[in-house]
Amino acid sequence: MRHHRLGTTGPHVSALGLGCMGMSDLYGPSDRQESIATIHAALEAGVTVLDTGDFYGMGHNEMLIAEAIKGRPRDGFQVSVKFGALRGPAGDWLGYDGRPQAVKNFLAYTLRRLGLDHIDIYRPARLDPAVPIEETVGAIADLVTAGYVGHIGLSEVGTDTIARAAAVHPICDLQIEYSLISRGIEEAILPRCRELGIAITAYGVLSRGLISGHWQAGATDPSDFRSRSPRFQQGNIERNLALVEALAVIARRKSVSVAQIAIAWVAAQGEDIVPLVGARRRDRLSEALGALEVSLDAGDLAAIEAAVPKGAAAGERYNAPQMAHLDSERP
């Protein structure tokens, strides 16, 4: 397993991270034992980053990870936690809370659920429009000083917020969606992060399975949020799957899978970019790990660009209410 430093101030992490959200929430039913087995397989393969959020299954995901990491050496993994999203008992979304007292409260519950004495990377899931980012980051900085947090990250914020946050405390990484069909960070956000020595942990590298080569139209469970996601809707899904077919031609030529090409493309954009894969099963994890062995030369990259041009995706990456919460999407 290759390792990269997460920004100029962060920890050394594996070149691929495991996103654990789907094991608890939003992608329909999952198998608890297979989820734990997948986390174990990831750790045994050298994956160090386990990414979660305290609102994934309203704490379920943290407790699942706690079960999986119990008894394992603490220096063998890093837990990255997002906080701040508010949800009701029916799973509905109620907004975000970045107040300093809320930050410390959220962390207290996270530490108890995970059974850990510190979190490696702690980050607000979204910008709370009612709270200056300086106050939110300042509260996490207090927790760093107290030893409860190792490093501070951000998620889905724009260039101004990134700079303001970094002026308060070193930021190791920005977690944000980045894939062949979600390339919005390239214009301004990625250059700003590089200017400030901040890495990217890229989620959605397979666009929630859309460009994995495994997706079939009409395959969503009613509890799967993709059944309401714009890129999966009739009129968009057909156009997006045509892009996958074009990508499959390149994958076949290199004797790899479509998912491996898509992950390898993200990894090829720079050593300061760490793809997060949302594998819920060991076979999907094994496929994703194989992407680390895929080498893309200039000809491959040009062919991929021609097959899936920037901006070619049909539909937004979230529905309108969720897009409105993304500081990263503001001009």
mmCIF file of C-alpha atoms in Angstrom, residues 128-132:
data_model
loop_
_atom_site.group_PDB
_atom_site.id
_atom_site.type_symbol
_atom_site.label_atom_id
_atom_site.label_comp_id
_atom_site.label_asym_id
_atom_site.label_seq_id
_atom_site.Cartn_x
_atom_site.Cartn_y
_atom_site.Cartn_z
ATOM 1 C CA ASP A 128 -23.292 26.474 9.001
ATOM 2 C CA PRO A 129 -24.411 29.775 7.405
ATOM 3 C CA ALA A 130 -25.281 31.192 10.829
ATOM 4 C CA VAL A 131 -21.822 30.615 12.337
ATOM 5 C CA PRO A 132 -18.550 32.089 11.022
#
